[in-house]
Tab-separated table of C-alpha atoms and ligand atoms in Angstrom:
chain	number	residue	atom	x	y	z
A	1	UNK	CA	11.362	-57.779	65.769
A	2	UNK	CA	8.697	-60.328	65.794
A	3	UNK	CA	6.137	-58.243	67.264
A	4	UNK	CA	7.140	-55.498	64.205
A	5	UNK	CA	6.605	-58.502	62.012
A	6	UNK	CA	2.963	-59.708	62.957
A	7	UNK	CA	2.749	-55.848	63.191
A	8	UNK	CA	3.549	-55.410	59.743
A	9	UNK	CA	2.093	-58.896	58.223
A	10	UNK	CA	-1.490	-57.099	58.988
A	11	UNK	CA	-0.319	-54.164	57.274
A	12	UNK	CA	0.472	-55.788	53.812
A	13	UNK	CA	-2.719	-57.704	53.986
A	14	UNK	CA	-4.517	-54.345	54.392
A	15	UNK	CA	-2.535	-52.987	51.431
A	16	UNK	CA	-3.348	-55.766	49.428
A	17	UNK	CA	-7.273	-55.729	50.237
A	18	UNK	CA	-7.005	-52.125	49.689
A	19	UNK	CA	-5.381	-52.567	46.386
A	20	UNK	CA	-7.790	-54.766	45.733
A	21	UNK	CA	-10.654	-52.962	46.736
A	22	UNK	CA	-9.698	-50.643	44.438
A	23	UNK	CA	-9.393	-52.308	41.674
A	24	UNK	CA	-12.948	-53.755	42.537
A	25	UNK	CA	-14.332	-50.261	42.811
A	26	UNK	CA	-12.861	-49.054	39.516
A	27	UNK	CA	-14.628	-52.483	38.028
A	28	UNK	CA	-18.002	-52.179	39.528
A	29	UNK	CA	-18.077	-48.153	38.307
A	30	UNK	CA	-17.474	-49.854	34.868
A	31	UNK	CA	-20.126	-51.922	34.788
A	32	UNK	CA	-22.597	-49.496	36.841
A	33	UNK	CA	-21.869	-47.243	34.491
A	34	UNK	CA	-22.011	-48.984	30.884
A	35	UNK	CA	-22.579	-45.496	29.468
A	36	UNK	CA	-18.999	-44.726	29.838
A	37	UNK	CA	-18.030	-44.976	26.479
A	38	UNK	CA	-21.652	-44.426	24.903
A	39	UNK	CA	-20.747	-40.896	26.858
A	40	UNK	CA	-17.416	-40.851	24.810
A	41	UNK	CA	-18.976	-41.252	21.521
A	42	UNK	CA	-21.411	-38.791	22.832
A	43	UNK	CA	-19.315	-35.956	23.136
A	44	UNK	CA	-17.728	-36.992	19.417
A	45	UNK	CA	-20.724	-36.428	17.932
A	46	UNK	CA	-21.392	-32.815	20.378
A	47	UNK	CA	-17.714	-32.306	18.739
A	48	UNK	CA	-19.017	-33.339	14.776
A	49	UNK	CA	-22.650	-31.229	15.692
A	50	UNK	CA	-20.380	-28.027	16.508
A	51	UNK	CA	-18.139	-29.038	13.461
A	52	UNK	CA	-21.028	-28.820	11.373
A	53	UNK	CA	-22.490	-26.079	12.950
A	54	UNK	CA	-19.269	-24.136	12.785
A	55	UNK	CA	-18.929	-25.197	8.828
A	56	UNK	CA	-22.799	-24.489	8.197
A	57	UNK	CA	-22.050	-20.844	10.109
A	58	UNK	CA	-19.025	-20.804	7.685
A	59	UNK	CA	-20.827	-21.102	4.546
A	60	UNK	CA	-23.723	-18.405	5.441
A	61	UNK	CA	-20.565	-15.636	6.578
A	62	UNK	CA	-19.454	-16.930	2.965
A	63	UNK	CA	-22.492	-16.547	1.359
A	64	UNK	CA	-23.130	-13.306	3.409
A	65	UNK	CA	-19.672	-11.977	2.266
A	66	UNK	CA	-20.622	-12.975	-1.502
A	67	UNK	CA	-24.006	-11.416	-1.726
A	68	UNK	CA	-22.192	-8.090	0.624
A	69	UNK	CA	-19.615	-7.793	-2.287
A	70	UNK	CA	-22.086	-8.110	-4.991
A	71	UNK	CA	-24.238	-5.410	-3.285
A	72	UNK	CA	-21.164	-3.346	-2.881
A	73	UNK	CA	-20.022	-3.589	-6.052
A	74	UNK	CA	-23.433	-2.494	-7.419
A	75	UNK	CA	-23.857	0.380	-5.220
A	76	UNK	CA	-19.950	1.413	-5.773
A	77	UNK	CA	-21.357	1.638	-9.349
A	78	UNK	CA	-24.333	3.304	-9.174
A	79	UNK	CA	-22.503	5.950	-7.275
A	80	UNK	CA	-19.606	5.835	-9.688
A	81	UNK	CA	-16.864	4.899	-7.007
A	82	UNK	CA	-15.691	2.412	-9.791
A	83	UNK	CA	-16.705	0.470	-12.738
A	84	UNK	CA	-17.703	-3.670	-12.092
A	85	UNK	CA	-15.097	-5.920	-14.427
A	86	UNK	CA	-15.359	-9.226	-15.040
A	87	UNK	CA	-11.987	-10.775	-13.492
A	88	UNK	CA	-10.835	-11.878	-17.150
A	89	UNK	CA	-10.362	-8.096	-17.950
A	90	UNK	CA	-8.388	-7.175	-15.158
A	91	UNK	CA	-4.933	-6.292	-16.465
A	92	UNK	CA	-5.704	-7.631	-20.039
A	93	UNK	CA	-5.755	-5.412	-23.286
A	94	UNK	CA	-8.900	-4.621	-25.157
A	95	UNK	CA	-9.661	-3.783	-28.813
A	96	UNK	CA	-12.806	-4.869	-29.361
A	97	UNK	CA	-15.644	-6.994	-27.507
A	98	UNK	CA	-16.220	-10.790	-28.561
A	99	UNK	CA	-19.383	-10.968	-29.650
A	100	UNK	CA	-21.752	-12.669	-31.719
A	101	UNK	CA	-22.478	-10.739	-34.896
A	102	UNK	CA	-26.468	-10.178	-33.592
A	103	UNK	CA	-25.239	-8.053	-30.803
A	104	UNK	CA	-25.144	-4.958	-32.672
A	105	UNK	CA	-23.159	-2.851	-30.219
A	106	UNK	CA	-20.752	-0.353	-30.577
A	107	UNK	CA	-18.663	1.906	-28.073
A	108	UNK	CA	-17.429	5.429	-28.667
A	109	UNK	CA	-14.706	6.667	-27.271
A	110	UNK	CA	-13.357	10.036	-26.449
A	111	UNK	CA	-9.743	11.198	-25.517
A	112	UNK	CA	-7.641	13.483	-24.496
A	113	UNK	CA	-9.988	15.765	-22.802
A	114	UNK	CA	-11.280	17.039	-21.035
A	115	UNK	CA	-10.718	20.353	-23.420
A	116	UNK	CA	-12.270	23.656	-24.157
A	117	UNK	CA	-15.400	24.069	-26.214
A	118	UNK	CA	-14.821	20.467	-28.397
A	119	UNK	CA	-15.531	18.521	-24.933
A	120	UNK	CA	-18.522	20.716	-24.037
A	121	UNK	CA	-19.556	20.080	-27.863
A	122	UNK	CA	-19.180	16.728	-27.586
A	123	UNK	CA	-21.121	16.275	-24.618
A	124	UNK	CA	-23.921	18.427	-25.971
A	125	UNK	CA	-24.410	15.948	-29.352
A	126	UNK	CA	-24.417	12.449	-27.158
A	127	UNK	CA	-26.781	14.434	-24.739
A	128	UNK	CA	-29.382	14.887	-27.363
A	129	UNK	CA	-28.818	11.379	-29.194
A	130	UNK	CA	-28.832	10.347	-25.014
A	131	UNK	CA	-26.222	8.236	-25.547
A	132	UNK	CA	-23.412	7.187	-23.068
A	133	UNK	CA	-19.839	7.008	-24.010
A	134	UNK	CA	-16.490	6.753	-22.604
A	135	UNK	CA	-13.732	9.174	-22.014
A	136	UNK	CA	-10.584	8.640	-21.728
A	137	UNK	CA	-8.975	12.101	-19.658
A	138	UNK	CA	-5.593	13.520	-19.500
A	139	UNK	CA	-4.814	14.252	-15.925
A	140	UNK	CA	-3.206	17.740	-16.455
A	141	UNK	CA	-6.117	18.993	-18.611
A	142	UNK	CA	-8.175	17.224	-15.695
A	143	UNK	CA	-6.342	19.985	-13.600
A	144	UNK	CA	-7.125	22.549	-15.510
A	145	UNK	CA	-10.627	21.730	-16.329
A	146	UNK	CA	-12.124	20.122	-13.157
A	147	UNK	CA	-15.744	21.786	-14.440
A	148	UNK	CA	-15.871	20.018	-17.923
A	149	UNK	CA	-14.943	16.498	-16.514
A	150	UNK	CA	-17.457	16.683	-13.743
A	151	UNK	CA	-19.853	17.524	-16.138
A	152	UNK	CA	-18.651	13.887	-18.179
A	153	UNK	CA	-19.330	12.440	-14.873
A	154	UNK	CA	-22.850	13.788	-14.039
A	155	UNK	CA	-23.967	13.009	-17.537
A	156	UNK	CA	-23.248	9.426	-17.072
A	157	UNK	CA	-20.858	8.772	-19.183
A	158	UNK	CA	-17.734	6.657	-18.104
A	159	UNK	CA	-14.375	7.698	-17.515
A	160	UNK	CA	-11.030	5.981	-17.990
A	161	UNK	CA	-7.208	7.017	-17.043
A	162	UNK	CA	-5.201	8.517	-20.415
A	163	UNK	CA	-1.933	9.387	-18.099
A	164	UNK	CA	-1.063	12.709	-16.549
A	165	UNK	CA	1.437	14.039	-18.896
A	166	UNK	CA	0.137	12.218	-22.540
A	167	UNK	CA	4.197	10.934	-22.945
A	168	UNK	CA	5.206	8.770	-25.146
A	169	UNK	CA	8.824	7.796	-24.194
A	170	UNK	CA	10.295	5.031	-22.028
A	171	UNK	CA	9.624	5.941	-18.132
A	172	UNK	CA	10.517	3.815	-14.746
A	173	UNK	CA	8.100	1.493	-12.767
A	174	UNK	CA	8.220	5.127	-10.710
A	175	UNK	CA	7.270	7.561	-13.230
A	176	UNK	CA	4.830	5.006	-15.152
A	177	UNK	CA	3.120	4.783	-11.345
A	178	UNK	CA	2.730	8.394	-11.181
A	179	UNK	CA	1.268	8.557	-14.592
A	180	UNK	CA	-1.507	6.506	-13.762
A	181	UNK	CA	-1.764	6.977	-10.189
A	182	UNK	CA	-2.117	10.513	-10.034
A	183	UNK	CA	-4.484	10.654	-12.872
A	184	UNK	CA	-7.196	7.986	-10.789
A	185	UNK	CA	-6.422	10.493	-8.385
A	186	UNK	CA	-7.330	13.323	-9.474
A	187	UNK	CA	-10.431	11.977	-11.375
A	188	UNK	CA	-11.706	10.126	-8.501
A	189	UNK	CA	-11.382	14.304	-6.548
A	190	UNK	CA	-13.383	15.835	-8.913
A	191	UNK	CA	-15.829	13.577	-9.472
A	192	UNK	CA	-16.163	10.422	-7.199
A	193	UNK	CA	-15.444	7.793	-9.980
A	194	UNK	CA	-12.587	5.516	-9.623
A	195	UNK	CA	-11.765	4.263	-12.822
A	196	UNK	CA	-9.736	0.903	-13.459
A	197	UNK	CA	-10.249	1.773	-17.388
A	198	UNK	CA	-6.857	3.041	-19.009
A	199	UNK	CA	-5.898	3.701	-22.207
A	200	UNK	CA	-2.048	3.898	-23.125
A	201	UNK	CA	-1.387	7.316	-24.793
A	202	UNK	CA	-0.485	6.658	-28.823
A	203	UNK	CA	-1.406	3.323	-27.955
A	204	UNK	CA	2.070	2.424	-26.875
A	205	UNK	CA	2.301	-0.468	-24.967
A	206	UNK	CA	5.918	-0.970	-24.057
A	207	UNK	CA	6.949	2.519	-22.127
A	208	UNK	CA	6.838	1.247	-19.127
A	209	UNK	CA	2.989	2.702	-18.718
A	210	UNK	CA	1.256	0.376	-19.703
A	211	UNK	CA	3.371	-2.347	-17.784
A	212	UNK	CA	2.365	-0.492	-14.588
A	213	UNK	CA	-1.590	-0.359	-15.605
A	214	UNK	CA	-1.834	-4.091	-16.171
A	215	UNK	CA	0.120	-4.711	-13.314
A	216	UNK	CA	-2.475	-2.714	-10.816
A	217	UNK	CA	-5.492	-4.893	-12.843
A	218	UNK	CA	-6.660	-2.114	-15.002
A	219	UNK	CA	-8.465	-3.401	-18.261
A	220	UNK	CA	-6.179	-1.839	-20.987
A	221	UNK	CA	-8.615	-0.609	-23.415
A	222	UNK	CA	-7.202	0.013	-27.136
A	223	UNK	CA	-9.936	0.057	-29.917
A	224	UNK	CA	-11.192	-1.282	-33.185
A	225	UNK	CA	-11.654	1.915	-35.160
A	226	UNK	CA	-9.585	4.863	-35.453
A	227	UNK	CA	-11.238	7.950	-36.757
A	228	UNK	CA	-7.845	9.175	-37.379
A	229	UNK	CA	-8.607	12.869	-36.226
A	230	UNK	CA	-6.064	13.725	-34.896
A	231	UNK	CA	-4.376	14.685	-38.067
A	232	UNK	CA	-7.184	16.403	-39.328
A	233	UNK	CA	-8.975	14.674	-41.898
A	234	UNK	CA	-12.108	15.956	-43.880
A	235	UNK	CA	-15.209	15.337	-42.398
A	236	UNK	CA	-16.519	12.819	-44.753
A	237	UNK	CA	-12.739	11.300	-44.875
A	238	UNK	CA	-13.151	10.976	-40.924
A	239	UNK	CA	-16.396	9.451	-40.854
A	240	UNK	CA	-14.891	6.530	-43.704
A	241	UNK	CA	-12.238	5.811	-41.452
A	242	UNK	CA	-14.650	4.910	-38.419
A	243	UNK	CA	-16.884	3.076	-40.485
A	244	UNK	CA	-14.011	1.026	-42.785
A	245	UNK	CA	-13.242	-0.655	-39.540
A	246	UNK	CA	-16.982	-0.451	-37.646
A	247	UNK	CA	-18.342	-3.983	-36.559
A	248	UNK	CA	-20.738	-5.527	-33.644
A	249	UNK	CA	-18.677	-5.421	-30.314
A	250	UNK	CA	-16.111	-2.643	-32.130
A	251	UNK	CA	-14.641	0.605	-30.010
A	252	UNK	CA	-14.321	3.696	-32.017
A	253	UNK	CA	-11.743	6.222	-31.336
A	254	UNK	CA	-12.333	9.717	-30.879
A	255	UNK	CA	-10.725	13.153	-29.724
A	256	UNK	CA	-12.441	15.499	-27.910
A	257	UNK	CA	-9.347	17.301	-26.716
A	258	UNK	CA	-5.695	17.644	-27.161
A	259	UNK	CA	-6.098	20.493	-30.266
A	260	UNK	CA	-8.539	21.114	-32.445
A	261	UNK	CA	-11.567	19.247	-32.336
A	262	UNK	CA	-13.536	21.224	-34.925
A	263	UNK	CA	-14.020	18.491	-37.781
A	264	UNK	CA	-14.889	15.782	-34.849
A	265	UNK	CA	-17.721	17.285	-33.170
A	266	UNK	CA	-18.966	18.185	-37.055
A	267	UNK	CA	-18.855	14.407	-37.817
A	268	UNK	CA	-20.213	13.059	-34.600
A	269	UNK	CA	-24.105	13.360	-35.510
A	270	UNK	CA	-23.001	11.799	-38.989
A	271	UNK	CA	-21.300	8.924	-37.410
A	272	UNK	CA	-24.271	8.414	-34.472
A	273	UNK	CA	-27.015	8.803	-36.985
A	274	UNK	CA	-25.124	6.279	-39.446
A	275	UNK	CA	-24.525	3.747	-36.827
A	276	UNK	CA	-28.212	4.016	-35.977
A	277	UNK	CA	-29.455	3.337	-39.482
A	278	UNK	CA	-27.221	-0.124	-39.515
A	279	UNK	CA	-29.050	-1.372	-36.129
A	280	UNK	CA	-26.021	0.132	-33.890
A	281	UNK	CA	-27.071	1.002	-30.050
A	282	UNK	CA	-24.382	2.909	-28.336
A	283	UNK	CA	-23.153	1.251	-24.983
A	284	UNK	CA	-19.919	2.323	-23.039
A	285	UNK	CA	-16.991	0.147	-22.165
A	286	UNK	CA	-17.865	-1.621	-18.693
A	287	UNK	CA	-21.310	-2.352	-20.714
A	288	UNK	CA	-19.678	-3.992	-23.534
A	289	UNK	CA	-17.109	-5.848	-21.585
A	290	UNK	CA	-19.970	-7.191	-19.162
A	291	UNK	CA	-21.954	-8.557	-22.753
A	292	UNK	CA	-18.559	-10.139	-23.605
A	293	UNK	CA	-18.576	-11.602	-20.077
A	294	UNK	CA	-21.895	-13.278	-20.306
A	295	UNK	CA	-21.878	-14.394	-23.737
A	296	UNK	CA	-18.201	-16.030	-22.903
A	297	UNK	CA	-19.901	-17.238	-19.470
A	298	UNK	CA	-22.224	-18.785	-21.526
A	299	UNK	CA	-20.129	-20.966	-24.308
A	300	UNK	CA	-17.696	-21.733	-21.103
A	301	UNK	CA	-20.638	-23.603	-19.642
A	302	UNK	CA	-22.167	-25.552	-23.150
A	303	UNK	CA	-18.516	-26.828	-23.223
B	1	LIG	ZN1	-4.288	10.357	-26.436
């Protein structure tokens, strides 16, 4: 036992020294190596270089993304796969465009088509006064008439959604989305343009239809001046009614199809070469809404 003893009494010493030792060793690394720490911070500020790296490669994908969607947006216009909007017309009704009273604009706008003869007619007129308007199609007569409304399109005028069927009574969130969605359907076929214009047929606003179009972000587009053709007025009775109600920023409405269109497409170079002599340039819907943009954009920013 005594012999285990001095046997083991070594032992704990060498434990101890080792322990110690250690200890030593970890204490002279610190000190040979003062850096330790400096090292630390080092890789903190790798980690804040990469952070700002990683943000600064954030904001160019950002910037990249912004200047991608403006370029796509542009060229999904110039091919006509759909018309730019400023978001505060998305889903929002439209009679007229705010505008100062210098910006003598006006828009004219066409519905119901497209139609026999009157829409041809039409189409002839704003080709020689080379003006660009907007119609707003009926998707059954788009059916029927494929030739006439990719003749709208390829003349460079704009196109907006009038419903499928022209109804007027109450429908559900189904039938209202058929309405509308088949129509951009079938326009966008025959002639590449996806509109997000639409116009609620009689103006109606509480079938159900119109619900559906402001609910998909179309710009509900209603207007300032009614020619009231559609029942047929004189010609010179026709032309008072647009002008009664005609001012800068003002939509004019108009029938090209849906019956007879006779006494329209009489008045048309009447009301054109009227508008002209009062300082009027023609410009169609996206244009107008993109003047009321800016000149909004603007006052938003003097506040
Ligand atoms: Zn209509």
């Amino acid at each position: 036992m005594e012999q285990n003893k001095s046997l083991l009494w070594p032992q704990g010493i060498l434990i101890a020294l080792l322990a110690l030792g250690a200890t030593l060793s970890v204490a002279v690394m610190m000190l040979l190596r003062p850096n330790a720490s400096e090292a630390q911070s080092n890789q903190n500020i790798d980690i804040n270089n990469n952070l700002v790296a990683k943000v600064g490669t954030q904001k160019r994908i950002e910037g990249l993304k912004a200047t991608m969607l403006t370029s796509w947006q542009q060229e999904a216009q110039a091919k006509g796969l759909g018309y730019t909007l400023a978001k505060r017309f998305q889903g929002a009704t439209i009679k007229e465009a705010k505008l100062s009273q210098a910006q003598k604009v006006i828009a004219l706008t066409f519905d119901d088509g497209p139609w026999p003869e009157s829409t041809a007619q039409v189409l002839d007129i704003l080709k020689q006064n080379n003006i660009k308007a907007t119609f707003f199609v009926v998707g059954q007569n788009v059916k029927n008439f494929p030739e006439l409304l990719k003749r709208v399109g390829a003349e460079g005028h704009v196109i907006g959604n009038h419903t499928w069927h022209h109804w007027y009574h109450v429908m559900n969130q189904q039938a209202a989305a058929y309405e509308i969605d088949h129509t951009t359907e079938i326009i966008y076929q025959t002639t590449g343009i996806k509109t997000n214009l639409f116009r609620p047929p009689g103006g109606i606003m509480h079938n159900g239809v119109a619900a559906h179009a402001r609910n998909t972000k179309y710009a509900i587009v209603m207007w300032s001046s009614d020619s009231v053709d559609y029942s047929l007025p004189a010609v010179p009775k026709l032309i008072d009614n647009v002008f009664r109600q005609a001012k800068p920023g003002g939509i004019v409405l108009m029938h090209d199809g849906g019956g007879n269109r006779s006494r329209t497409v009489q008045a048309l170079p009447e009301i054109i070469n009227r508008f002209r002599k009062q300082g009027y340039r023609f410009v169609t819907i996206p244009e107008l809404l993109e003047m009321e943009d800016k000149e909004q954009t603007v006052i938003a920013n003097k506040k």
